[in-house]
Amino acid sequence: MSSFDNPFDPDRPLNRKGCSCGRHDSQSEHERVAAAPEQNYKEVVASTVMRALFPQDAGRRAFLKAIGASTALAAVSQFFPLETATEVFAQGGGAPEKKDLKVGFIPITCATPIIMAAPMGFYAKQGLNVEVIKTAGWAVIRDKTLNKEYDAAHMLSPMPLAITMGVGSNPQPYTMPAVENINGQAITLSVKHKDRRDPKQWKGMKFAIPFDFSMHNYLLRYYLAEHGIDPDTDVQIRSVPPPEMVANLRADNIDGFLGPDPMNQRAVYDGVGFIHILTKDIWQGHPCCAFAASEEFVSTMPNTYAALLKAIIDATAFAHKPENRKQIAEAIAPANYLNQPQIVLEQILTGTFADGLGNVVTQPDRVDFDPFPWQSFAVWILTQMKRWGQIKGEVDYAAIARQVFLATDTAKLMREVGMTPPDTTSKSFSVMGKTFDPTKPDGYLASFKIRKAT
Amino acid sequence: MLSSLTVRAAVLSVLIFAVFIGAWHLSTRATAPTSAMSPEYAKLMGLTATAGKSAMPGPLDVGAKLWEHLKRPFYDNGPNDKGLGIQLGYSIGRVMLGYLLAVIVALPFGFLIGMSPLLSRAFDPFIQIMKPISPLAWMPLALYTIKDSSISAIFVIFICAIWPMLINTAFGVASVRREWINVARTLEVKPLRRALTVVLPAAAPTILTGMRISIGIAWLVIVAAEMLVGGTGIGYFVWNEWNNLSITNVIIAILLIGVIGMVFDQILARATRLVTFPE
């Protein structure tokens, strides 16, 4: 019982781990979780439809302005059965083929929805018994998903693209139905560089990133290159597991890193580093980690997959709300999940944090959770893979993006209700002030001065 | 004289230990706060930053944490958080299984090689190449082909534990005194019986020495293997606590790994003494 619950309510259990169904920490949480999902599905389905109808933001805005939001909803419902679609999605095709699932994760805050869905009962609500298993590294998570020890896994969003194309592993069709988190990373520098905040002074520095195929790698390289530092020749960038980033920073073995949280905040907490810049200031709303499953799992167990995806969407929606963040920090802090001091996770999730320079900063959107896998994100990732020589030759950007990002669920759902899935589900965005047009990836790529010549 | 030596050695051991602990304690003591901080900011920072505490835990921290672990060694909070007793149990189980498989293969095979100079020479280059391969080099290959992480871990134990046993068995069997075998031949003892009653007892001390080296290697390998595949075991525990940058727990794990390794070694050392006979 929390101190704020009514102490004279006879139905309220005294110890935690108590609600009427026994799966939530409190009755209020149970009610919140129970009430939310239908609304969530409705929103997800409706926004998918709107995105399909209006691939460009401008068109959608013009349409909405012209006839008003409620009329627009009515008009869209006229020729697209939103209610039916939501129902189809909410009910799935039937009972899950397999109830006991294993989902792998890496203990970083990016995995928040995947992790919290276990202690907070989101999986159980879909009739699934999911074990979330902490995994030792990205390569291991890849191998364990490929050899079916895991049914689905937390991955870095460039990984399903790389796996599908067979870069760095055998090609295997992979799907990424949901982005886990947006933003939520930072460039952390050693405290001894307090006075070297201008990246132009960073020549010769050593940086760490968690994995070659990661947003961290592309964002760090992008940031450095925009400041005239060639990431391949002027600095050293090495792949280092996140906990070792903090230890290496302490040991003076690296000068900084662009890594996942909680390690940025942990470096501050331990007094060895400061947060130079949040990645949201490089690209506001960039994707980071993803929820991924093999195409085989998706096609052989559609009901299980639908149930799992619904649990993730629910959890992501719950995590999106700022008022839930403290509670989430508490749920994922124990050794079974992230194994971190709760205060560190709280700072990351609530966005009120110590920056390592003596200031308390408030940035509520430091990390956010939004599942929609925009295909333009994939195209951007592919341009950067090509920019830094990870992939070579002709790349059919749109086709790969379509295959991997959201290839299955939304498209299938739309077909089920008699619609033709759209060709692109893209939005334009800008990275460090430079607008990205997903329809012209080659032009974008050619516009960079610093890149590996290929 | 002997007892006084034992006593003196014990006193010296205790002294070394005390000096070590003392030095450790002194070098990790908290110093004064590093710089003035606003209370609001200090609340968000860890002890290292606010109290100037060393990142390295002192002996008292480690002792307290160790006691906490020993009080409840078998708790189970789900797939990623189990008591140290359970973790050690998993590791010991894996080592035993991999080691037993290695014994089953290495002893008969070693016997065969030891008895036949032809086979010995034929297999020698392969054994020499396989012997120095690091366990971690096998791991990706095992994961990729076996497609099961716990079997892969056992396979890695097996493949690394097999060579010292094989080589020592072959060496022990090959160096049994010719006279003894000749005597047995003269007495017309059948080959199988000759192997079991003459060669085996004579080679037993060497074979057990090989087994002793192997169990040491197997125990070394399991920590590395479990750190790589994760899941359960003491190696996973180390990795998990490293993720949390909890040096205290890492030190505790190192201590326990050492103790268990010593126990394994002592058991086989006893066994070796049992089969050794004065000539």
XYZ file of C-alpha atoms in Angstrom:
733
model
C 0.000 0.000 0.000
C 1.416 3.340 -0.965
C 1.274 6.167 1.576
C -1.160 7.982 -0.645
C -3.722 5.214 -0.906
C -6.788 5.333 1.262
C -5.702 3.485 4.412
C -9.306 2.700 5.356
C -10.214 0.991 2.127
C -10.936 -2.652 3.034
C -10.224 -3.911 -0.496
C -6.741 -2.476 -0.748
C -3.978 -4.982 0.005
C -1.415 -3.870 2.551
C 1.675 -5.175 0.845
C 2.818 -4.182 -2.598
C 2.409 -6.610 -5.499
C -1.265 -6.322 -4.893
C -4.203 -5.571 -7.091
C -7.361 -7.499 -7.791
C -5.680 -9.543 -10.530
C -2.386 -9.805 -8.659
C -0.247 -8.709 -11.568
C 0.193 -5.042 -10.766
C 1.796 -3.155 -7.982
C -1.363 -1.386 -6.951
C -5.043 -1.254 -7.718
C -4.727 2.170 -9.314
C -2.080 0.883 -11.660
C -4.235 -2.124 -12.494
C -7.076 0.170 -13.409
C -4.890 2.426 -15.480
C -3.439 -0.495 -17.423
C -6.838 -2.079 -17.844
C -8.460 1.096 -19.116
C -5.772 2.218 -21.522
C -5.319 -0.370 -24.279
C -8.424 0.023 -26.453
C -7.752 3.722 -26.650
C -4.125 2.953 -27.506
C -4.990 0.570 -30.318
C -7.452 3.061 -31.677
C -4.792 5.735 -31.733
C -2.214 3.473 -33.307
C -4.607 2.300 -36.004
C -5.949 5.782 -36.659
C -2.507 7.313 -36.949
C -1.399 4.523 -39.259
C -4.362 5.240 -41.508
C -3.724 8.964 -41.470
C -0.094 8.357 -42.309
C -1.128 6.113 -45.169
C -3.563 8.673 -46.528
C -1.223 11.612 -46.114
C 2.392 10.562 -46.434
C 3.437 14.207 -46.165
C 2.728 16.280 -43.100
C 1.811 19.325 -45.135
C -1.018 17.573 -46.928
C -2.438 16.255 -43.667
C -2.312 19.661 -42.031
C -4.001 21.310 -44.983
C -6.740 18.679 -44.965
C -7.325 18.972 -41.214
C -7.334 22.755 -41.310
C -9.737 22.832 -44.216
C -12.429 20.671 -42.711
C -11.636 20.427 -38.969
C -10.484 17.455 -36.925
C -13.852 15.937 -36.044
C -15.182 16.224 -39.577
C -11.937 14.685 -40.783
C -12.395 11.746 -38.448
C -15.942 11.259 -39.652
C -14.866 11.570 -43.266
C -12.054 9.080 -42.914
C -14.319 6.677 -41.040
C -16.726 6.890 -43.957
C -14.455 5.108 -46.360
C -12.125 3.431 -43.907
C -13.728 1.372 -41.132
C -11.582 2.593 -38.239
C -13.704 0.796 -35.662
C -13.445 -2.515 -37.487
C -9.747 -2.096 -37.978
C -9.234 -1.395 -34.292
C -11.279 -4.438 -33.406
C -9.391 -6.646 -35.827
C -6.174 -5.425 -34.312
C -7.349 -5.633 -30.711
C -8.657 -9.144 -31.056
C -5.952 -10.515 -33.267
C -6.711 -13.747 -35.059
C -7.357 -15.908 -32.015
C -5.509 -17.641 -29.221
C -1.727 -17.374 -29.303
C -0.007 -20.435 -30.806
C 2.663 -20.313 -28.141
C 2.255 -18.815 -24.704
C 5.674 -19.185 -23.129
C 7.982 -16.793 -24.871
C 11.494 -15.613 -24.351
C 12.431 -12.060 -25.219
C 16.032 -10.946 -24.950
C 17.130 -7.502 -23.867
C 20.261 -5.501 -23.126
C 20.129 -3.763 -19.748
C 19.813 -0.157 -20.931
C 16.934 2.292 -20.586
C 16.172 1.972 -24.300
C 14.632 -1.406 -23.518
C 12.232 0.127 -21.007
C 8.919 -0.911 -22.642
C 10.131 -4.470 -23.300
C 11.315 -4.845 -19.717
C 8.562 -3.094 -17.810
C 5.918 -5.046 -19.700
C 6.974 -8.053 -17.603
C 6.814 -6.693 -14.028
C 3.866 -4.438 -14.842
C 1.778 -7.196 -16.367
C 1.407 -6.002 -19.944
C 2.400 -9.369 -21.387
C 0.194 -11.269 -18.961
C -2.782 -9.191 -20.018
C -2.371 -10.520 -23.568
C -2.349 -14.066 -22.265
C 1.390 -14.437 -22.724
C 3.922 -15.741 -20.288
C 7.001 -13.820 -21.329
C 10.398 -14.194 -19.746
C 12.587 -11.197 -20.431
C 16.187 -12.324 -20.476
C 19.163 -10.120 -19.945
C 21.721 -10.736 -22.645
C 25.435 -10.155 -22.689
C 25.796 -8.177 -25.919
C 24.377 -7.236 -29.281
C 26.140 -10.004 -31.158
C 24.818 -12.578 -28.684
C 21.295 -11.200 -28.894
C 21.544 -11.452 -32.670
C 22.778 -15.055 -32.545
C 20.264 -16.147 -29.933
C 17.412 -14.684 -31.951
C 18.707 -16.205 -35.162
C 18.938 -19.649 -33.561
C 15.466 -19.311 -32.022
C 16.430 -19.336 -28.369
C 14.616 -16.018 -28.237
C 11.279 -15.480 -29.903
C 11.871 -11.777 -30.231
C 14.405 -9.325 -28.957
C 15.469 -5.831 -28.191
C 17.818 -4.657 -30.935
C 19.426 -1.501 -32.174
C 17.254 -0.203 -34.973
C 20.017 -0.473 -37.622
C 20.533 -4.141 -36.719
C 17.454 -5.632 -38.447
C 18.494 -3.724 -41.570
C 22.035 -5.051 -41.348
C 20.839 -8.599 -40.642
C 18.365 -8.530 -43.515
C 21.044 -7.332 -45.904
C 23.591 -9.757 -44.528
C 26.069 -7.109 -43.397
C 28.137 -8.565 -40.582
C 26.140 -11.814 -40.466
C 24.338 -14.244 -42.736
C 21.385 -12.581 -44.425
C 18.078 -13.482 -42.860
C 14.792 -11.686 -43.368
C 14.100 -9.628 -40.288
C 11.313 -7.342 -39.278
C 11.201 -4.420 -36.967
C 7.576 -3.795 -36.151
C 8.167 -1.235 -33.425
C 10.710 1.345 -32.438
C 11.363 1.139 -28.710
C 12.549 4.582 -27.829
C 13.314 7.870 -29.431
C 16.065 10.187 -28.162
C 17.567 9.011 -24.876
C 21.282 9.025 -25.730
C 23.987 11.559 -25.031
C 27.582 12.461 -25.684
C 29.380 12.169 -22.360
C 32.888 13.533 -21.940
C 35.457 13.015 -19.235
C 35.384 15.713 -16.525
C 38.877 16.744 -17.516
C 37.470 18.086 -20.801
C 35.118 20.523 -19.034
C 36.728 23.404 -20.852
C 36.895 21.799 -24.287
C 33.261 22.005 -25.251
C 33.864 22.995 -28.871
C 34.067 19.841 -31.013
C 36.648 21.554 -33.238
C 39.102 21.014 -30.363
C 38.467 17.287 -30.266
C 41.095 16.163 -32.787
C 42.988 13.153 -31.488
C 40.362 12.187 -28.927
C 39.221 8.635 -28.330
C 35.511 7.892 -28.332
C 33.451 4.818 -27.602
C 30.201 3.591 -29.087
C 28.340 0.391 -28.165
C 28.119 -1.264 -31.594
C 29.082 -0.536 -35.192
C 25.517 -0.878 -36.448
C 23.955 1.582 -34.055
C 22.367 4.991 -34.040
C 25.108 5.899 -31.585
C 27.766 5.349 -34.214
C 25.912 7.281 -36.924
C 24.938 10.174 -34.654
C 28.447 10.574 -33.226
C 29.985 10.478 -36.690
C 27.387 12.912 -37.975
C 27.969 15.321 -35.090
C 31.746 15.201 -35.480
C 31.622 15.591 -39.245
C 29.295 18.592 -39.002
C 31.999 20.242 -36.905
C 34.668 19.452 -39.445
C 36.166 16.454 -37.662
C 36.623 13.396 -39.865
C 35.530 10.509 -37.642
C 37.754 8.064 -39.525
C 41.015 9.973 -39.452
C 40.871 12.757 -36.835
C 39.578 10.765 -33.884
C 39.410 7.161 -32.784
C 36.013 5.505 -32.450
C 35.918 2.101 -30.816
C 33.188 -0.356 -30.065
C 32.981 -0.819 -26.294
C 30.294 -2.441 -24.113
C 28.399 0.317 -22.248
C 29.529 -0.465 -18.661
C 33.122 -0.444 -19.835
C 32.588 3.042 -21.220
C 32.254 4.411 -17.699
C 35.197 2.368 -16.439
C 37.349 3.440 -19.393
C 36.394 7.039 -18.807
C 37.475 6.698 -15.201
C 40.701 5.021 -16.254
C 41.366 7.866 -18.693
C 41.434 5.385 -21.526
C 38.801 7.209 -23.582
C 37.862 10.868 -23.723
C 34.169 10.417 -24.197
C 31.400 8.282 -25.588
C 28.090 8.436 -27.288
C 26.316 5.730 -25.430
C 22.975 4.559 -24.193
C 21.555 5.483 -20.843
C 21.871 4.659 -17.967
C 25.597 4.890 -18.719
C 25.643 8.630 -19.474
C 23.916 9.420 -16.222
C 25.961 6.769 -14.441
C 29.177 8.501 -15.503
C 27.801 11.694 -13.960
C 26.575 9.868 -10.843
C 30.033 8.373 -10.377
C 31.633 11.761 -10.863
C 33.779 10.819 -13.866
C 31.978 12.531 -16.727
C 29.578 15.248 -17.765
C 26.828 15.317 -20.342
C 28.052 17.379 -23.266
C 24.948 17.169 -25.431
C 21.801 15.068 -25.517
C 21.228 13.328 -28.841
C 17.811 14.922 -29.038
C 19.712 18.137 -29.762
C 21.364 16.467 -32.730
C 18.183 14.955 -34.143
C 15.001 15.603 -32.205
C 12.953 12.400 -32.199
C 15.578 10.061 -33.606
C 14.895 6.347 -33.227
C 17.314 4.290 -31.197
C 16.459 0.799 -30.113
C 13.862 -1.445 -31.599
C 11.712 -4.445 -30.992
C 12.617 -7.054 -33.585
C 11.562 -10.549 -34.601
C 12.454 -12.832 -37.462
C 10.106 -12.947 -40.395
C 9.746 -16.650 -39.719
C 8.330 -16.037 -36.240
C 5.944 -13.469 -37.638
C 4.622 -15.750 -40.367
C 4.461 -19.022 -38.417
C 2.912 -17.611 -35.243
C 0.791 -14.640 -36.276
C -1.470 -14.662 -33.210
C 1.386 -14.856 -30.742
C 3.124 -12.124 -32.645
C 0.051 -9.908 -32.635
C -0.415 -10.409 -28.897
C 3.246 -9.669 -28.232
C 3.177 -6.556 -30.369
C 0.044 -5.359 -28.628
C 1.709 -5.760 -25.254
C 4.677 -3.736 -26.521
C 2.436 -1.005 -27.943
C 0.555 -0.827 -24.644
C 3.755 -0.664 -22.670
C 5.243 1.945 -24.988
C 2.118 4.076 -24.668
C 2.317 3.765 -20.893
C 6.003 4.705 -20.910
C 5.299 7.663 -23.173
C 3.337 9.400 -20.400
C 5.590 11.549 -18.198
C 3.488 10.924 -15.084
C 4.296 7.219 -15.212
C 8.035 7.598 -15.472
C 8.910 7.505 -11.767
C 6.911 4.351 -11.287
C 8.649 2.783 -14.274
C 12.070 3.694 -12.877
C 11.124 1.845 -9.710
C 9.862 -1.196 -11.635
C 12.955 -1.651 -13.797
C 15.688 -0.747 -11.284
C 16.004 -4.157 -9.498
C 18.766 -6.632 -10.265
C 16.410 -8.726 -12.363
C 16.131 -5.929 -14.915
C 18.515 -2.976 -15.220
C 20.310 -3.476 -11.900
C 20.985 0.226 -11.337
C 20.468 2.749 -8.560
C 16.891 3.955 -8.845
C 17.928 7.595 -8.628
C 19.977 7.222 -11.815
C 17.058 5.770 -13.781
C 14.702 8.377 -12.394
C 16.899 11.204 -13.632
C 16.962 9.719 -17.120
C 13.279 8.919 -17.395
C 11.916 12.096 -15.820
C 14.412 14.324 -17.600
C 15.419 16.245 -14.486
C 19.044 15.408 -14.065
C 22.454 16.435 -12.844
C 24.633 17.260 -15.857
C 27.983 16.628 -14.205
C 28.945 20.298 -14.300
C 27.032 21.296 -11.191
C 23.683 22.113 -12.788
C 20.323 20.442 -12.457
C 18.868 20.409 -15.964
C 15.252 19.826 -16.920
C 14.612 18.295 -20.348
C 11.354 16.329 -20.187
C 11.898 14.860 -23.659
C 15.368 13.538 -22.849
C 13.995 10.103 -23.678
C 10.623 9.263 -25.143
C 8.831 6.189 -26.340
C 7.053 6.046 -29.667
C 6.593 2.771 -31.501
C 5.961 3.953 -35.027
C 8.770 2.697 -37.300
C 8.910 5.400 -39.944
C 10.420 4.008 -43.088
C 12.249 7.272 -43.646
C 14.209 6.450 -40.468
C 15.412 3.311 -42.182
C 16.342 5.238 -45.296
C 18.366 7.704 -43.228
C 20.152 4.842 -41.471
C 20.950 3.293 -44.847
C 22.389 6.570 -46.139
C 24.706 6.681 -43.124
C 25.688 3.041 -43.546
C 26.682 3.925 -47.070
C 28.291 7.210 -46.031
C 30.718 5.406 -43.717
C 31.388 2.480 -46.017
C 29.421 -0.205 -44.161
C 27.478 -0.976 -47.308
C 28.681 -0.472 -50.832
C 27.280 -0.162 -54.311
C 23.698 0.435 -55.351
C 21.195 0.412 -52.505
C 17.463 0.181 -53.051
C 16.718 2.313 -49.998
C 12.952 2.323 -50.202
C 12.638 -1.410 -50.824
C 14.809 -2.406 -47.858
C 13.082 0.090 -45.608
C 9.703 -1.288 -46.666
C 10.776 -4.860 -46.072
C 12.214 -4.333 -42.604
C 10.437 -1.437 -40.990
C 6.806 -2.329 -40.463
C 6.807 -4.779 -43.339
C 4.206 -6.987 -41.819
C 1.787 -5.935 -39.153
C 0.262 -2.687 -40.327
C 0.286 -3.770 -43.948
C -1.381 -7.060 -43.067
C -3.911 -5.328 -40.902
C -4.766 -2.955 -43.686
C -5.150 -5.800 -46.153
C -7.448 -7.603 -43.739
C -9.847 -4.698 -43.845
C -9.652 -4.393 -47.595
C -7.128 -1.650 -48.151
C -3.982 -1.510 -50.198
C -1.003 -0.742 -48.011
C 0.811 2.422 -49.012
C 4.181 2.381 -50.684
C 5.848 4.758 -48.309
C 5.270 5.624 -44.721
C 7.727 8.396 -44.482
C 8.175 11.684 -42.829
C 10.762 14.279 -43.352
C 12.880 15.470 -40.461
C 16.041 17.418 -39.935
C 19.324 16.405 -38.404
C 21.392 19.288 -37.036
C 19.393 21.751 -39.066
C 19.727 19.865 -42.333
C 16.451 18.609 -43.759
C 16.327 15.022 -44.935
C 14.180 14.156 -47.920
C 13.635 10.379 -47.868
C 12.816 10.353 -51.568
C 16.277 11.648 -52.514
C 18.741 9.646 -50.414
C 21.535 9.782 -52.982
C 21.395 13.533 -53.206
C 21.487 13.756 -49.418
C 24.486 11.480 -49.305
C 26.325 13.476 -51.960
C 25.801 16.699 -50.012
C 28.178 15.678 -47.220
C 31.721 16.914 -47.482
C 33.124 14.440 -44.983
C 32.454 10.827 -45.883
C 34.242 7.735 -46.996
C 34.625 7.904 -50.742
C 32.867 4.982 -52.375
C 60.267 -28.645 14.719
C 57.578 -29.464 12.181
C 54.750 -28.187 14.357
C 56.618 -25.016 15.110
C 57.086 -24.492 11.354
C 53.353 -24.955 10.790
C 52.555 -22.501 13.528
C 55.042 -19.987 12.292
C 53.706 -20.274 8.744
C 50.146 -19.793 10.008
C 51.146 -16.698 11.959
C 52.892 -15.307 8.904
C 49.820 -16.034 6.737
C 47.569 -14.167 9.144
C 50.021 -11.308 9.221
C 50.183 -11.050 5.431
C 46.394 -11.114 5.318
C 46.120 -8.378 7.960
C 48.626 -6.146 6.176
C 46.810 -6.669 2.890
C 43.396 -5.857 4.361
C 44.805 -2.874 6.227
C 46.427 -1.430 3.125
C 43.254 -2.041 1.142
C 41.153 -0.314 3.785
C 43.429 2.703 3.988
C 43.668 3.148 0.253
C 39.919 3.147 -0.287
C 38.852 5.399 2.561
C 36.511 8.252 1.755
C 38.144 11.645 1.522
C 36.520 15.007 2.093
C 33.854 16.235 -0.367
C 35.506 17.106 -3.646
C 33.740 20.394 -4.255
C 30.818 22.394 -2.956
C 27.495 21.381 -4.477
C 23.991 22.643 -4.146
C 21.957 20.189 -2.040
C 19.531 19.660 -4.900
C 22.383 18.656 -7.184
C 24.101 16.537 -4.558
C 20.919 14.508 -4.123
C 21.221 13.329 -7.706
C 24.856 12.330 -7.406
C 26.480 9.191 -6.089
C 28.835 8.842 -3.145
C 31.914 8.955 -5.337
C 31.071 12.440 -6.487
C 29.636 13.861 -3.264
C 31.752 12.288 -0.521
C 34.896 11.794 -2.582
C 34.570 8.099 -1.913
C 36.924 5.859 -3.835
C 35.336 3.933 -6.668
C 37.039 0.849 -5.279
C 35.101 -0.694 -2.399
C 36.917 -1.208 0.885
C 37.181 -4.549 2.698
C 34.299 -3.612 4.989
C 31.948 -3.001 2.035
C 32.931 -6.322 0.537
C 32.517 -8.117 3.873
C 29.055 -6.669 4.460
C 27.919 -7.535 0.957
C 29.365 -11.027 1.204
C 27.454 -11.591 4.431
C 24.291 -10.414 2.691
C 24.842 -12.976 -0.075
C 25.666 -15.781 2.339
C 22.539 -15.138 4.370
C 20.290 -15.945 1.435
C 22.233 -17.858 -1.171
C 19.278 -19.531 -2.880
C 16.743 -16.800 -3.578
C 15.202 -16.671 -7.028
C 13.769 -13.381 -8.282
C 13.187 -14.431 -11.857
C 15.413 -15.258 -14.802
C 17.982 -12.509 -14.294
C 18.369 -12.374 -10.511
C 19.189 -15.494 -8.576
C 21.135 -16.118 -5.380
C 24.853 -16.798 -5.494
C 24.279 -20.406 -4.419
C 22.064 -21.020 -7.438
C 24.530 -19.302 -9.787
C 27.416 -21.378 -8.457
C 25.240 -24.484 -8.719
C 24.637 -23.833 -12.425
C 28.335 -23.264 -13.064
C 29.423 -26.348 -11.129
C 26.783 -28.406 -12.922
C 28.007 -27.270 -16.333
C 31.633 -27.870 -15.421
C 30.855 -31.342 -14.089
C 28.937 -32.306 -17.208
C 31.522 -30.994 -19.657
C 34.318 -32.464 -17.581
C 32.709 -35.894 -17.328
C 32.206 -35.976 -21.082
C 35.863 -35.059 -21.495
C 36.892 -37.843 -19.088
C 34.768 -40.366 -20.975
C 36.458 -39.458 -24.248
C 39.973 -38.630 -23.091
C 40.791 -41.651 -20.912
C 40.081 -44.488 -23.370
C 41.450 -42.482 -26.247
C 44.563 -41.535 -24.293
C 45.025 -45.189 -23.354
C 44.839 -46.177 -26.992
C 47.352 -43.567 -28.068
C 49.662 -44.441 -25.187
C 49.644 -48.131 -26.084
C 50.301 -47.602 -29.772
C 53.313 -45.552 -30.882
C 51.845 -45.436 -34.397
C 48.585 -43.797 -33.339
C 50.466 -41.549 -30.981
C 52.541 -40.113 -33.804
C 49.579 -39.910 -36.168
C 47.411 -37.941 -33.763
C 50.160 -35.786 -32.332
C 49.934 -32.882 -34.836
C 46.169 -32.571 -34.340
C 46.439 -32.590 -30.577
C 49.204 -30.001 -30.684
C 47.044 -27.694 -32.790
C 43.860 -28.152 -30.757
C 45.500 -27.844 -27.357
C 46.409 -24.145 -27.344
C 43.089 -22.836 -28.697
C 41.452 -20.444 -26.269
C 37.996 -21.353 -24.999
C 36.611 -18.022 -26.152
C 37.692 -18.753 -29.696
C 35.449 -21.818 -29.663
C 32.454 -19.965 -28.314
C 31.145 -18.178 -31.438
C 31.651 -21.323 -33.486
C 29.780 -23.394 -30.913
C 26.944 -20.891 -30.637
C 26.626 -20.750 -34.376
C 26.653 -24.488 -35.043
C 25.095 -26.004 -31.914
C 22.464 -23.263 -31.768
C 21.967 -23.641 -28.033
C 23.832 -21.490 -25.579
C 23.921 -23.836 -22.588
C 25.064 -26.797 -24.680
C 27.640 -24.507 -26.263
C 29.010 -23.639 -22.826
C 29.262 -27.343 -21.970
C 30.899 -28.063 -25.301
C 33.516 -25.393 -24.659
C 34.313 -26.952 -21.259
C 34.570 -30.336 -22.929
C 36.859 -29.217 -25.734
C 39.205 -27.369 -23.382
C 39.319 -29.962 -20.610
C 40.031 -32.884 -22.891
C 43.641 -32.148 -23.959
C 45.598 -32.244 -20.675
C 43.845 -35.494 -19.740
C 44.473 -37.000 -23.129
C 48.133 -36.067 -23.204
C 48.814 -37.112 -19.615
C 46.993 -40.404 -20.032
C 48.924 -41.177 -23.189
C 52.186 -40.185 -21.535
C 51.426 -42.197 -18.372
C 50.484 -45.280 -20.340
C 53.467 -45.006 -22.673
C 55.937 -44.675 -19.843
C 54.884 -47.731 -17.851
C 58.059 -49.716 -17.233
C 58.792 -52.194 -19.984
C 59.844 -54.856 -17.421
C 56.389 -54.949 -15.821
C 54.680 -55.410 -19.154
C 57.217 -58.013 -20.168
C 56.661 -59.930 -16.939
C 52.918 -59.852 -17.585
C 53.541 -61.085 -21.133
C 55.689 -63.930 -19.887
C 52.925 -64.913 -17.508
C 50.588 -64.941 -20.514
C 48.202 -62.333 -19.116
C 45.564 -61.439 -21.733
C 45.889 -57.885 -23.228
C 42.717 -56.462 -21.650
C 43.602 -57.801 -18.227
C 47.175 -56.596 -18.708
C 45.872 -53.101 -19.429
C 43.603 -53.053 -16.396
C 45.818 -54.723 -13.799
C 49.305 -53.661 -14.840
C 49.188 -50.539 -16.998
C 46.283 -48.716 -15.376
C 47.567 -48.799 -11.772
C 51.022 -47.815 -12.948
C 49.765 -44.930 -15.035
C 47.067 -43.830 -12.557
C 49.046 -41.059 -10.820
C 49.928 -39.439 -14.156
C 46.336 -39.794 -15.381
C 45.000 -38.142 -12.244
C 47.506 -35.327 -12.565
C 46.091 -34.729 -16.046
C 42.584 -34.770 -14.626
C 43.633 -32.274 -11.987
C 45.001 -29.883 -14.590
C 41.813 -30.332 -16.614
C 39.401 -29.507 -13.832
C 41.360 -26.338 -13.203
C 41.058 -25.401 -16.856
C 37.358 -26.282 -16.944
C 36.708 -23.996 -13.997
C 38.697 -21.219 -15.666
C 36.733 -21.630 -18.864
C 33.243 -21.628 -17.379
C 33.473 -18.065 -16.109
C 34.541 -16.765 -19.492
C 31.917 -18.828 -21.309
C 29.092 -17.701 -19.045
C 30.123 -14.083 -19.334
C 29.737 -14.451 -23.061
C 26.445 -16.296 -23.312
C 24.803 -14.908 -20.190
C 21.772 -16.504 -18.603
C 22.936 -18.215 -15.455
C 26.095 -19.124 -13.599
C 28.816 -17.318 -11.716
C 30.289 -15.911 -14.923
C 26.937 -14.355 -15.751
C 26.791 -12.976 -12.213
C 30.128 -11.235 -12.743
C 28.953 -9.815 -16.056
C 25.659 -8.671 -14.565
C 27.327 -6.911 -11.664
C 29.903 -5.384 -13.965
C 27.018 -3.954 -15.940
C 25.938 -2.281 -12.748
C 29.562 -1.227 -12.129
C 29.325 -2.972 -8.768
C 32.970 -3.742 -8.070
C 31.995 -5.064 -4.620
C 30.021 -7.920 -6.122
C 32.692 -8.589 -8.719
C 35.282 -8.988 -5.937
C 32.966 -11.341 -4.062
C 32.518 -13.435 -7.179
C 36.279 -13.570 -7.726
C 36.738 -14.732 -4.140
C 34.146 -17.483 -4.498
C 35.510 -18.606 -7.852
C 38.915 -18.973 -6.213
C 37.558 -20.958 -3.275
C 35.576 -23.367 -5.447
C 38.529 -23.830 -7.791
C 40.696 -24.692 -4.797
C 38.154 -27.223 -3.538
C 38.086 -28.950 -6.935
C 41.852 -29.042 -7.029
C 42.152 -30.433 -3.504
C 39.661 -33.216 -4.200
C 41.706 -34.423 -7.161
C 44.965 -33.948 -5.263
C 43.618 -36.317 -2.567
C 42.578 -38.794 -5.227
C 46.056 -38.660 -6.731
C 47.609 -39.455 -3.371
C 45.267 -42.432 -2.986
C 46.444 -44.072 -6.195
C 50.124 -43.271 -5.812
C 52.217 -46.115 -4.412
C 55.843 -46.174 -3.366
C 58.092 -48.093 -5.722
